[in-house]
mmCIF file of C-alpha atoms and ligand atoms in Angstrom:
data_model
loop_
_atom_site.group_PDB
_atom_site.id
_atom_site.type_symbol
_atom_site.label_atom_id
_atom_site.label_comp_id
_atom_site.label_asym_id
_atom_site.label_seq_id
_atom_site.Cartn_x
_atom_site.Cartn_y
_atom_site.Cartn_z
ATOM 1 C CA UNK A 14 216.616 215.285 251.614
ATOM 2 C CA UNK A 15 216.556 218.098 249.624
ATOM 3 C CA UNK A 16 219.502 220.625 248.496
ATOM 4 C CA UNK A 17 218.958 223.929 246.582
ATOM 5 C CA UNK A 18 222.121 225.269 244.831
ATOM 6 C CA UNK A 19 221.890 228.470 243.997
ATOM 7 C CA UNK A 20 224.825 230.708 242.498
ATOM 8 C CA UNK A 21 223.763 234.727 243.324
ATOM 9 C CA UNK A 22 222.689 235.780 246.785
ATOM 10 C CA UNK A 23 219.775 237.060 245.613
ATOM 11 C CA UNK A 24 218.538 233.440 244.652
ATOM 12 C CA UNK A 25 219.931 232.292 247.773
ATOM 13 C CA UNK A 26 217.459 234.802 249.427
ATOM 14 C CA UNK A 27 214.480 233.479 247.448
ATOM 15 C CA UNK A 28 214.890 230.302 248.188
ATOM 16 C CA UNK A 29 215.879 230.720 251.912
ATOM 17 C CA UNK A 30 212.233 232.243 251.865
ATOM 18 C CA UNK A 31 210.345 230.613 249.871
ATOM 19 C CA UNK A 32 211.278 226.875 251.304
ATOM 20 C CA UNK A 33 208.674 225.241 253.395
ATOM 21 C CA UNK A 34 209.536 224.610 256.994
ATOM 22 C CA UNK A 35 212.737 226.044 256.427
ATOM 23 C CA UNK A 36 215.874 225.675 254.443
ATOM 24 C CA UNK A 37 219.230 225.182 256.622
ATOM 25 C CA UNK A 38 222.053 227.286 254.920
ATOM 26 C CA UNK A 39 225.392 225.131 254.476
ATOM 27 C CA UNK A 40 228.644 226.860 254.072
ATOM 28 C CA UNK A 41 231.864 224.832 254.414
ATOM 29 C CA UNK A 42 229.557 222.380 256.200
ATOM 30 C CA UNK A 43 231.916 221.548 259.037
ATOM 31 C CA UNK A 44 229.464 221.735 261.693
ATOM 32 C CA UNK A 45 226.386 221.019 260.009
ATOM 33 C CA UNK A 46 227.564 217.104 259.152
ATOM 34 C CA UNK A 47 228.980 217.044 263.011
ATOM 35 C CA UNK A 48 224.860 217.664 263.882
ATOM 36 C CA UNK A 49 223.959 215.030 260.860
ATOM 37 C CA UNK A 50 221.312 213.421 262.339
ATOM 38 C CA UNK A 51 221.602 209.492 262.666
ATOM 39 C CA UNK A 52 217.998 208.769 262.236
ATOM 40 C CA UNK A 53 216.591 208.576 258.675
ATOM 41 C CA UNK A 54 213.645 210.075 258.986
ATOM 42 C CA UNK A 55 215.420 213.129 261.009
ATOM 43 C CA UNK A 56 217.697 213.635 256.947
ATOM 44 C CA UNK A 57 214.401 214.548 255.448
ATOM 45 C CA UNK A 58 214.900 218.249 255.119
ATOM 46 C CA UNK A 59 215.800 220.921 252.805
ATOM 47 C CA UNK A 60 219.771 222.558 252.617
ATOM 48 C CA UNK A 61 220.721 225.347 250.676
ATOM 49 C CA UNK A 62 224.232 225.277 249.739
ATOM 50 C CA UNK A 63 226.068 228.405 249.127
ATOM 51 C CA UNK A 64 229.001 227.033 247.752
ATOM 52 C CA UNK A 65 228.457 228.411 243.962
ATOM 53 C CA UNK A 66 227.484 231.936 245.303
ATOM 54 C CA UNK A 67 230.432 233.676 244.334
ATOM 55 C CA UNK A 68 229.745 237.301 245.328
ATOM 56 C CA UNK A 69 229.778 236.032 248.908
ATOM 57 C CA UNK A 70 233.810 234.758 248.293
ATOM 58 C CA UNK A 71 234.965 238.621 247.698
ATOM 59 C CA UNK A 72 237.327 240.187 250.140
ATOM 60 C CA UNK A 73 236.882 243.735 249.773
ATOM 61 C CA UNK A 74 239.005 246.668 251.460
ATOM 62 C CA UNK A 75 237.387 250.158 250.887
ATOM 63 C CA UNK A 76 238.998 253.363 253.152
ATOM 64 C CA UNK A 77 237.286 252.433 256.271
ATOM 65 C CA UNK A 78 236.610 248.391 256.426
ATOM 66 C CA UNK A 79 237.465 245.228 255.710
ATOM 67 C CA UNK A 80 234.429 243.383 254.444
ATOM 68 C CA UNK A 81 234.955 239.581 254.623
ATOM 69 C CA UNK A 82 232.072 237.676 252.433
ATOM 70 C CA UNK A 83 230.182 235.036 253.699
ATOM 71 C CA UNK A 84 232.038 232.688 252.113
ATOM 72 C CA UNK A 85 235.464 233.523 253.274
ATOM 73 C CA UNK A 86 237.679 230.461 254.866
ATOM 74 C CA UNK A 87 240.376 231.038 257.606
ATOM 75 C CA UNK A 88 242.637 229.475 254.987
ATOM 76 C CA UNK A 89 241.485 232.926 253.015
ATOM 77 C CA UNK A 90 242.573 234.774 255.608
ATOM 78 C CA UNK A 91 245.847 233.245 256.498
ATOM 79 C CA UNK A 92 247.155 233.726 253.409
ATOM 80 C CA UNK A 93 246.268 237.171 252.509
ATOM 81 C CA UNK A 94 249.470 239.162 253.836
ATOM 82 C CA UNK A 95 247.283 242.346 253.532
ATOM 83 C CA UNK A 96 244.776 240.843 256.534
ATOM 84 C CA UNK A 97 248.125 239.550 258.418
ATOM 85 C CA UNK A 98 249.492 243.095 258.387
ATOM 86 C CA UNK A 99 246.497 245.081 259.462
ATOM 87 C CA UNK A 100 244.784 242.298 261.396
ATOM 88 C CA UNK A 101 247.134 239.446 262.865
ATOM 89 C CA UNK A 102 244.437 239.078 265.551
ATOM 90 C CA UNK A 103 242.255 236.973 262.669
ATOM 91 C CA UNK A 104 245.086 235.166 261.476
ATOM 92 C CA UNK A 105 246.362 233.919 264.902
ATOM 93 C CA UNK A 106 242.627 233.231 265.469
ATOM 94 C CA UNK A 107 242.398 231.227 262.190
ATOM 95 C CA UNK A 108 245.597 229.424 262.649
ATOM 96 C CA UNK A 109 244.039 227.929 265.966
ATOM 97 C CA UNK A 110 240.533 226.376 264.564
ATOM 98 C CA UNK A 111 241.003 222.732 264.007
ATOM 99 C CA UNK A 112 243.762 221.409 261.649
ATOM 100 C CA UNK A 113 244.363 222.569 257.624
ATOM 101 C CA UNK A 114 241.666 220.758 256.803
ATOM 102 C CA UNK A 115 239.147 222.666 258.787
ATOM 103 C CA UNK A 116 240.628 225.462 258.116
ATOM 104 C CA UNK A 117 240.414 225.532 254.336
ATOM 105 C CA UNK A 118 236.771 224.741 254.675
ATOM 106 C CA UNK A 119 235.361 226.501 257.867
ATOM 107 C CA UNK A 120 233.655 229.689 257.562
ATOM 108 C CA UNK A 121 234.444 233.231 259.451
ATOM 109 C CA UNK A 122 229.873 233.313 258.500
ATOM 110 C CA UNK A 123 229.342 229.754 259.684
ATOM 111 C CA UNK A 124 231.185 230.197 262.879
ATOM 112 C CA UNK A 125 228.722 233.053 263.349
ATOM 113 C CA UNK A 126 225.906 231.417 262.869
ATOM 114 C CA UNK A 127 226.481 228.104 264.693
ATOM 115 C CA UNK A 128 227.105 230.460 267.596
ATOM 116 C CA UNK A 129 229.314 227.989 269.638
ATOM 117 C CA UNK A 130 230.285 229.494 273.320
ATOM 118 C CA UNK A 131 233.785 228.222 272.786
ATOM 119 C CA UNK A 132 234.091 229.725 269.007
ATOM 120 C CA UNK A 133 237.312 230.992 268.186
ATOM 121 C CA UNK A 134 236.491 233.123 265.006
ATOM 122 C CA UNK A 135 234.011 235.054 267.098
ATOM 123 C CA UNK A 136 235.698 236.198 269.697
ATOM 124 C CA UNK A 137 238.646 237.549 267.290
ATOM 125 C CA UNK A 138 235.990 239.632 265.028
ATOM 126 C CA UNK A 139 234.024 241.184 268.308
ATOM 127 C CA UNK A 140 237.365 242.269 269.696
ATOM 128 C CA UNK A 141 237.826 243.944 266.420
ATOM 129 C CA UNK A 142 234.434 245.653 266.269
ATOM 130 C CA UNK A 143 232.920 243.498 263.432
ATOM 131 C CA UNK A 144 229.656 243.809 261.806
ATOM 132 C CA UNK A 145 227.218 241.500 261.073
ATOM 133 C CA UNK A 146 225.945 242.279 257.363
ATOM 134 C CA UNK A 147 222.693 239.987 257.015
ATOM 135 C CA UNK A 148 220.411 240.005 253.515
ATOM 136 C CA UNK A 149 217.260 238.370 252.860
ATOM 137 C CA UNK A 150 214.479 238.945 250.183
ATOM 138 C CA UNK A 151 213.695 242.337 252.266
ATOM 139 C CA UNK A 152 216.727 244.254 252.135
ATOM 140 C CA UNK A 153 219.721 244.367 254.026
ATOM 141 C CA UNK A 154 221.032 245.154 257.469
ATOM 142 C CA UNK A 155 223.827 245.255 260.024
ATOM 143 C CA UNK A 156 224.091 244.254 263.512
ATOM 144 C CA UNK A 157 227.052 244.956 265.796
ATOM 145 C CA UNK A 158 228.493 241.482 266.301
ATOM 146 C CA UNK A 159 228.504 242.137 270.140
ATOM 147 C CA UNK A 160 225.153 242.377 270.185
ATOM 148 C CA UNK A 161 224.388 239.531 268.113
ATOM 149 C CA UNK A 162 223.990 236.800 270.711
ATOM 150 C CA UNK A 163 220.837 237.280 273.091
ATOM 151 C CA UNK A 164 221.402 233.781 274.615
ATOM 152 C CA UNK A 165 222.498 230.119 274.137
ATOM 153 C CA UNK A 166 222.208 229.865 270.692
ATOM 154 C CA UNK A 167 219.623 232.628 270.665
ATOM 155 C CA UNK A 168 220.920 234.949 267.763
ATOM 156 C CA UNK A 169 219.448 238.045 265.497
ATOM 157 C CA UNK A 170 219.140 236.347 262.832
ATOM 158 C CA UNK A 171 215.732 235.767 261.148
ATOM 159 C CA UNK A 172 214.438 232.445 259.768
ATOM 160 C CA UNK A 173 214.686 234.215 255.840
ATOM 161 C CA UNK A 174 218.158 236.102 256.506
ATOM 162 C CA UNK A 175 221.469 235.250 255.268
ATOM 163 C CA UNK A 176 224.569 236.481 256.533
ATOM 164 C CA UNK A 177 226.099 238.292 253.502
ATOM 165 C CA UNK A 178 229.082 239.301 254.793
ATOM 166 C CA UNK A 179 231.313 240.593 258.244
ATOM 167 C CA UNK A 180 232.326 244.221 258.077
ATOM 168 C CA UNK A 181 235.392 245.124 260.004
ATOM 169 C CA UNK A 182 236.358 248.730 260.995
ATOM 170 C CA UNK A 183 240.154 249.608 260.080
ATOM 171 C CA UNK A 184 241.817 251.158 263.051
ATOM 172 C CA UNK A 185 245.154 251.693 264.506
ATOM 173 C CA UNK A 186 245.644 248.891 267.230
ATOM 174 C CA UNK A 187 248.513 248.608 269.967
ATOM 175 C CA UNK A 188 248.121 245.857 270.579
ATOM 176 C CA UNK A 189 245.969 242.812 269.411
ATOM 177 C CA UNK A 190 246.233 239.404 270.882
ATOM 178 C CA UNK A 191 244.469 236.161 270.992
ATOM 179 C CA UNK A 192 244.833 232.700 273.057
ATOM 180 C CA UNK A 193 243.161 229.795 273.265
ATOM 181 C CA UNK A 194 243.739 227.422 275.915
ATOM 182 C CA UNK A 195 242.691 223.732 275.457
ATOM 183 C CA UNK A 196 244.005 220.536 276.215
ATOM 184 C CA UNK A 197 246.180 220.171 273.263
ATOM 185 C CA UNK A 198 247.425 222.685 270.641
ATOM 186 C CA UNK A 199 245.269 221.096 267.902
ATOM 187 C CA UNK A 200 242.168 219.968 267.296
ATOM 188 C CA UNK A 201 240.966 221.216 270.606
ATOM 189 C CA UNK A 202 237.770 223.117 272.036
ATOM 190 C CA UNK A 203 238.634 225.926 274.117
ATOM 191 C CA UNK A 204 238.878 225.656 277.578
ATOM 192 C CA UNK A 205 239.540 229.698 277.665
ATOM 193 C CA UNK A 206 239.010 231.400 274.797
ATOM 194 C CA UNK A 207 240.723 235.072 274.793
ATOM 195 C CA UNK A 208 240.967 237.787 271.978
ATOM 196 C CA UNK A 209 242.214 241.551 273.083
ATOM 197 C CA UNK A 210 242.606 244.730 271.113
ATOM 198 C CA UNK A 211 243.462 248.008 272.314
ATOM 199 C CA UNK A 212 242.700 251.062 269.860
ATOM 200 C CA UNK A 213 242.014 254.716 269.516
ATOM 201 C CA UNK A 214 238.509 253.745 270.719
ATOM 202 C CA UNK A 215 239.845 251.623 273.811
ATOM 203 C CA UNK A 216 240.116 247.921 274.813
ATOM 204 C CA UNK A 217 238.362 245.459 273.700
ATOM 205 C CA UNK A 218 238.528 242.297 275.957
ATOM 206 C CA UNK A 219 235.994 239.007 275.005
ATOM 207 C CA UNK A 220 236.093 235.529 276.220
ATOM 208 C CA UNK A 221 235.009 232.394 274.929
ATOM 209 C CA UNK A 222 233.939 229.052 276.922
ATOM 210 C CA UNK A 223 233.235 230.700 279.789
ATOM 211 C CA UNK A 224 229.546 232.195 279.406
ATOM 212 C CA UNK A 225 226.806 231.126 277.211
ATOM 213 C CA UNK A 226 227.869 232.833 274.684
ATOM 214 C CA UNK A 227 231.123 234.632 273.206
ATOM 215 C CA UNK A 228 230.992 237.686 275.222
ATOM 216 C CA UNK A 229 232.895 240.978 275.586
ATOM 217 C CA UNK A 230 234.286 241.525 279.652
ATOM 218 C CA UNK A 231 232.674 245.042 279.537
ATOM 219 C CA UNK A 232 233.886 245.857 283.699
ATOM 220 C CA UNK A 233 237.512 244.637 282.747
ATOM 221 C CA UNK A 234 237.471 246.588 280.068
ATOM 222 C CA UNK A 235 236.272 249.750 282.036
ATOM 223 C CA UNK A 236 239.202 249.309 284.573
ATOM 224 C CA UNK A 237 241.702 248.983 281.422
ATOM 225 C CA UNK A 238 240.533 251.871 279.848
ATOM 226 C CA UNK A 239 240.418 253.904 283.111
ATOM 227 C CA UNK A 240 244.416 252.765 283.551
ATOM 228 C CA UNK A 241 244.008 250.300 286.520
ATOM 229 C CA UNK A 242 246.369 248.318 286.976
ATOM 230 C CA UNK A 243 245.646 244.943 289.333
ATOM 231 C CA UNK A 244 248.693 243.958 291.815
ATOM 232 C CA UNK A 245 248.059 240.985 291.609
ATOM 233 C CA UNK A 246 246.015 238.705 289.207
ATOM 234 C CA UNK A 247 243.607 237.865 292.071
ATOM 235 C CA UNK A 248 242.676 241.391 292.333
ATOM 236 C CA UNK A 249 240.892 241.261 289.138
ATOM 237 C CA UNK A 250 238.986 238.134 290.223
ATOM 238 C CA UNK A 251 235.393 240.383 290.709
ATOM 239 C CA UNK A 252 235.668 242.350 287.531
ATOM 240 C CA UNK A 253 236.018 238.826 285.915
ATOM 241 C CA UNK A 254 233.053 237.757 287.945
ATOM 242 C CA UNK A 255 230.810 240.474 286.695
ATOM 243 C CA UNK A 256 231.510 239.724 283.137
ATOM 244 C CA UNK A 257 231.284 235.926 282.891
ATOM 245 C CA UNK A 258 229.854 233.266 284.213
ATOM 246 C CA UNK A 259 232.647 229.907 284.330
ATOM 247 C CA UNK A 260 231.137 226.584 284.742
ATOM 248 C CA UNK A 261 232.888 222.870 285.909
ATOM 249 C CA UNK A 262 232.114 220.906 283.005
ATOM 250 C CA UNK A 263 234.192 218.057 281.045
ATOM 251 C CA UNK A 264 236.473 220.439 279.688
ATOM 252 C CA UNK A 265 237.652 222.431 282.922
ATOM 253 C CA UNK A 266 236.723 224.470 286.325
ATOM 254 C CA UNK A 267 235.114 227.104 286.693
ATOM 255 C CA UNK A 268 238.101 228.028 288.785
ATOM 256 C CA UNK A 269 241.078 226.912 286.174
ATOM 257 C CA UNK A 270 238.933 229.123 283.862
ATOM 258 C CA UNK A 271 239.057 232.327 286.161
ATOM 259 C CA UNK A 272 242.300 231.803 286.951
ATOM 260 C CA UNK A 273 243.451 231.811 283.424
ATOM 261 C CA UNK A 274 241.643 234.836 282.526
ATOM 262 C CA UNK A 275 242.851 236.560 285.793
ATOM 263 C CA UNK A 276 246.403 235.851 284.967
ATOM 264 C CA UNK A 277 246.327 236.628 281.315
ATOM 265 C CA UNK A 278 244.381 240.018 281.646
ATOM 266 C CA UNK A 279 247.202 240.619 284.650
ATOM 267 C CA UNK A 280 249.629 240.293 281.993
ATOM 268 C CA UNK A 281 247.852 242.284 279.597
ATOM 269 C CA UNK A 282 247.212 245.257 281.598
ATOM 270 C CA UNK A 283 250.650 246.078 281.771
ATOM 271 C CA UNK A 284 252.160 245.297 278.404
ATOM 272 C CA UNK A 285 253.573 248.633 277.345
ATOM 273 C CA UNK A 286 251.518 249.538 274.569
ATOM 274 C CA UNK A 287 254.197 250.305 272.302
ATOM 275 C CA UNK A 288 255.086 245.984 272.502
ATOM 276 C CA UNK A 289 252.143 244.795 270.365
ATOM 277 C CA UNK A 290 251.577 240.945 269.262
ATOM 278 C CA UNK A 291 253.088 239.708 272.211
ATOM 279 C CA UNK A 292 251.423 235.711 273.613
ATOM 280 C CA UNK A 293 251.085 234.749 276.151
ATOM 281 C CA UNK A 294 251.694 231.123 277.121
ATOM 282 C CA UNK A 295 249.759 229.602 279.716
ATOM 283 C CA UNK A 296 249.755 225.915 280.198
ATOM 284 C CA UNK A 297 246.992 223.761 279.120
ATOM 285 C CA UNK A 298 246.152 222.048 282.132
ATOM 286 C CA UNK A 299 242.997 221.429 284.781
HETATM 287 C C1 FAD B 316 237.168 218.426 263.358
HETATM 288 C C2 FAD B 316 236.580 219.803 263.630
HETATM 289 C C3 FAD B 316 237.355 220.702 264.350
HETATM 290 C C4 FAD B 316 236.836 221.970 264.628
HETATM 291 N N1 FAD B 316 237.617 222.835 265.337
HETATM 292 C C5 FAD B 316 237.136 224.072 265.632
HETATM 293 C C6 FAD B 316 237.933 224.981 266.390
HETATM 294 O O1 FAD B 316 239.058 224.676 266.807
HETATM 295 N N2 FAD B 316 237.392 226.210 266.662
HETATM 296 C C7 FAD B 316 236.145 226.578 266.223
HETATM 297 O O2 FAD B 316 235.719 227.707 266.486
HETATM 298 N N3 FAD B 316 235.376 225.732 265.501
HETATM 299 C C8 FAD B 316 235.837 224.497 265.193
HETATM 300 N N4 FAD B 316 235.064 223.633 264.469
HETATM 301 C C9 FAD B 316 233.718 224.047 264.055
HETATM 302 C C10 FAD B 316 233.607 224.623 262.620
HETATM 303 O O3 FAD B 316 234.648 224.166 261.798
HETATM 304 C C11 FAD B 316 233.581 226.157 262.623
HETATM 305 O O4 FAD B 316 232.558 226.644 263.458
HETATM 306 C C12 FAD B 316 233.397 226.719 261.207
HETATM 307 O O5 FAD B 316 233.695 228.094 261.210
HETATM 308 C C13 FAD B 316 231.997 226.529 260.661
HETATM 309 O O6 FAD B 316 231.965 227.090 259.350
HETATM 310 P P1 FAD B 316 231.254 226.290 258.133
HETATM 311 O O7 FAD B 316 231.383 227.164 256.960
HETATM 312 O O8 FAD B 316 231.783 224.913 258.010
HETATM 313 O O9 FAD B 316 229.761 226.274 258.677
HETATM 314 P P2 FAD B 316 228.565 225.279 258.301
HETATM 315 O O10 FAD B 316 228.793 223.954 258.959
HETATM 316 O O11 FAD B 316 228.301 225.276 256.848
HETATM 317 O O12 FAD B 316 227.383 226.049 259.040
HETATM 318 C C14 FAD B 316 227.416 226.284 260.438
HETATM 319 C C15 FAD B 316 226.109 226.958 260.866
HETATM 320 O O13 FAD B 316 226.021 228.251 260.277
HETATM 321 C C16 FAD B 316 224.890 228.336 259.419
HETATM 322 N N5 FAD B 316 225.351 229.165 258.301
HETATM 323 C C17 FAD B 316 226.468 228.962 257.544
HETATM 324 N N6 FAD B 316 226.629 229.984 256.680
HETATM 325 C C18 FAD B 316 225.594 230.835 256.886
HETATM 326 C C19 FAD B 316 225.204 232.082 256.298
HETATM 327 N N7 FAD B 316 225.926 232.661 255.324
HETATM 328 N N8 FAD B 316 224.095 232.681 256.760
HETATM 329 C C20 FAD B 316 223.364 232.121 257.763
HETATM 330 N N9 FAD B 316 223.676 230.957 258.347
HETATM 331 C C21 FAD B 316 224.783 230.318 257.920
HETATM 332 C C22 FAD B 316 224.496 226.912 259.100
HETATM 333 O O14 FAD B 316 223.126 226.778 258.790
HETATM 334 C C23 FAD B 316 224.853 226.216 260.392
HETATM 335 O O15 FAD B 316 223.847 226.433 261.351
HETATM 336 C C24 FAD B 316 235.540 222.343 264.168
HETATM 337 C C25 FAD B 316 234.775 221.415 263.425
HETATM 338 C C26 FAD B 316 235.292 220.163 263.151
HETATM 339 C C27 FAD B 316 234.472 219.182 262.351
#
C-alpha cells in the first residue's frame, strides 16, 4: 500500500494524475476504511491523503456564495453560527450523520464523492443549489450538484479530478427543512431522506433512499411552485411516482417510503411560508 501526502492542491492534482492505475483520494476516511478490503492482496494500492492540504479547509463567504472547501467537516459547519443563521438546512443535515465522532471527521466533499443513495449531506446542498467545484492538473470547473449523479454511483467526476470545493448560492429562503427517517435517531441509514427549500427561485424538493441516487422530485416541485395544494396526502402519490423510484429492501417498503414522502410533502405544501424551520416528526417505523 501506498499513501501520497501532499499539502497544496496543486500537488494533490499532480499526483492524482500522475499515479499509475489510479490514486484513491481519502478525506476524513470514514467510508473508505468501511470498503477496506479484507484480502491482502486487494490493500495493494495507492491513497492520496488530503489531510495536510490546507487551502481545501477554508470557509469562504464572498457577496453571492458560500464556498465550503473540500475539506470542510459537519462539525465545521455546526459550529459556525454564520452557516446556522443563513443555512440551518446544513446544520440540521450535519447534526443527523452518524454520531460526534463521524461528524468531526466526515466530509461535506467525501459524501459527494462516495455518492451514497441514502446520503444525508447531499440532499441538503442540492436543495440549496450547490456547486460542484472540481480541479485537476487541467484547470478547473463546476458542475451543478443536481446534475452530478448520472447513475448508481455513476458521477462527473474524472479519474484525475479533485473536488476542490462546494459553492453555495446565498438566497433568501422561507423556508428550509430537512428529515431523515431511519430506524433510530442515531447512527442510522435513511430510510427517507428529505431536504426542502423554498426561495425567490422556487422549491426545491430532493429525496434520498428512495432512487438510485440523491435526486431532486422535479413534478412535486412543479405542482408546489404552481400553488397546488393536495387534499389529501394520497393525492400526491403520482407526482411522487414520477420522481422516484422506492424499492422493498432491508431497510423499508417501497410503500412506507411513499407514504412518508406523501405525508411530509402534504405537510409541507401548506406551511405558511412566513413559519420557516418548522420539522416534521414522522415515526420511524416499517
Ligand atoms: C459509523 C458511520 C456512520 C455513518 N453515518 C452516516 C450518516 O448518518 N449519513 C451519511 O450520509 N453518511 C454516513 N456515514 C458515511 C460517511 O461518514 C460520510 O459519507 C462522510 O461524509 C464521508 O466523508 P469522508 O471525508 O470521511 O470521506 P472519505 O471516506 O475520505 O471518502 C469518501 C469517498 O469520497 C472520495 N473523496 C473524498 N474526498 C474527495 C475529494 N476531495 N475529491 C474527490 N474524491 C474524494 C474518496 O475517494 C471516497 O471514494 C457514516 C460512516 C460511518 C463509518
Amino acid at each position: 500500500m501506498k499513501v501520497l501526502l501532499p499539502t497544496t492542491l496543486a500537488e494533490a492534482c499532480a499526483m492524482r494524475a500522475e499515479a499509475a492505475g489510479g490514486a484513491t483520494p481519502v478525506a476524513g476516511g470514514t467510508d473508505v476504511l468501511v470498503h477496506w478490503p479484507e484480502r491482502l492482496e486487494l490493500r495493494d494500492r495507492t491513497f492520496l491523503d488530503l489531510w495536510r492540504v490546507g487551502e481545501l479547509r477554508a470557509t469562504r463567504w464572498d457577496d453571492g456564495w458560500l464556498e465550503l472547501g473540500a475539506l470542510t467537516t459537519y462539525w465545521d459547519v455546526e459550529r459556525d453560527p454564520g452557516i446556522a443563521a443563513a443555512f440551518p438546512l446544513l446544520v440540521d443535515a450535519a447534526r443527523q450523520v452518524g454520531a460526534v465522532q463521524i461528524q468531526s471527521r466526515g466530509t461535506w466533499a467525501g459524501n459527494i464523492a462516495n455518492a451514497s443513495p441514502a446520503a444525508d449531506g447531499v440532499p441538503a446542498l442540492m436543495a440549496l443549489d450547490a456547486v460542484v467545484v472540481l480541479a485537476s492538473t487541467k484547470g478547473r470547473r463546476e458542475v451543478a450538484l443536481d446534475r452530478f449523479y448520472f447513475d448508481y454511483k455513476v458521477l462527473d467526476l474524472r479519474p484525475d479530478e479533485l473536488i476542490a470545493a462546494i459553492r453555495i448560492p446565498r438566497r433568501e429562503h422561507a423556508l428550509q427543512r430537512f428529515l431523515k427517517v431511519g430506524s433510530r435517531r442515531a447512527q442510522a441509514i435513511a430510510k427517507v431522506g428529505l431536504a426542502l427549500a423554498r426561495s425567490e427561485h422556487g422549491w426545491r424538493v430532493v429525496a434520498a433512499s428512495v432512487a438510485p441516487t440523491v435526486r431532486r422530485c422535479r413534478t412535486i416541485e412543479s405542482q408546489l411552485d404552481a400553488g397546488e395544494r393536495p387534499e389529501s396526502p394520497e393525492d400526491l402519490l403520482p407526482a411522487i411516482r414520477a420522481d422516484v423510484s422506492p424499492i422493498d429492501d432491508l431497510r423499508s417498503t417501497a410503500a412506507y417510503r411513499e407514504a412518508v414522502m406523501a405525508r411530509h410533502f402534504s405537510a409541507s405544501s401548506s406551511t405558511d411560508s412566513s413559519c420557516p424551520q418548522a420539522t416534521l416528526k414522522v415515526s420511524p417505523t416499517a
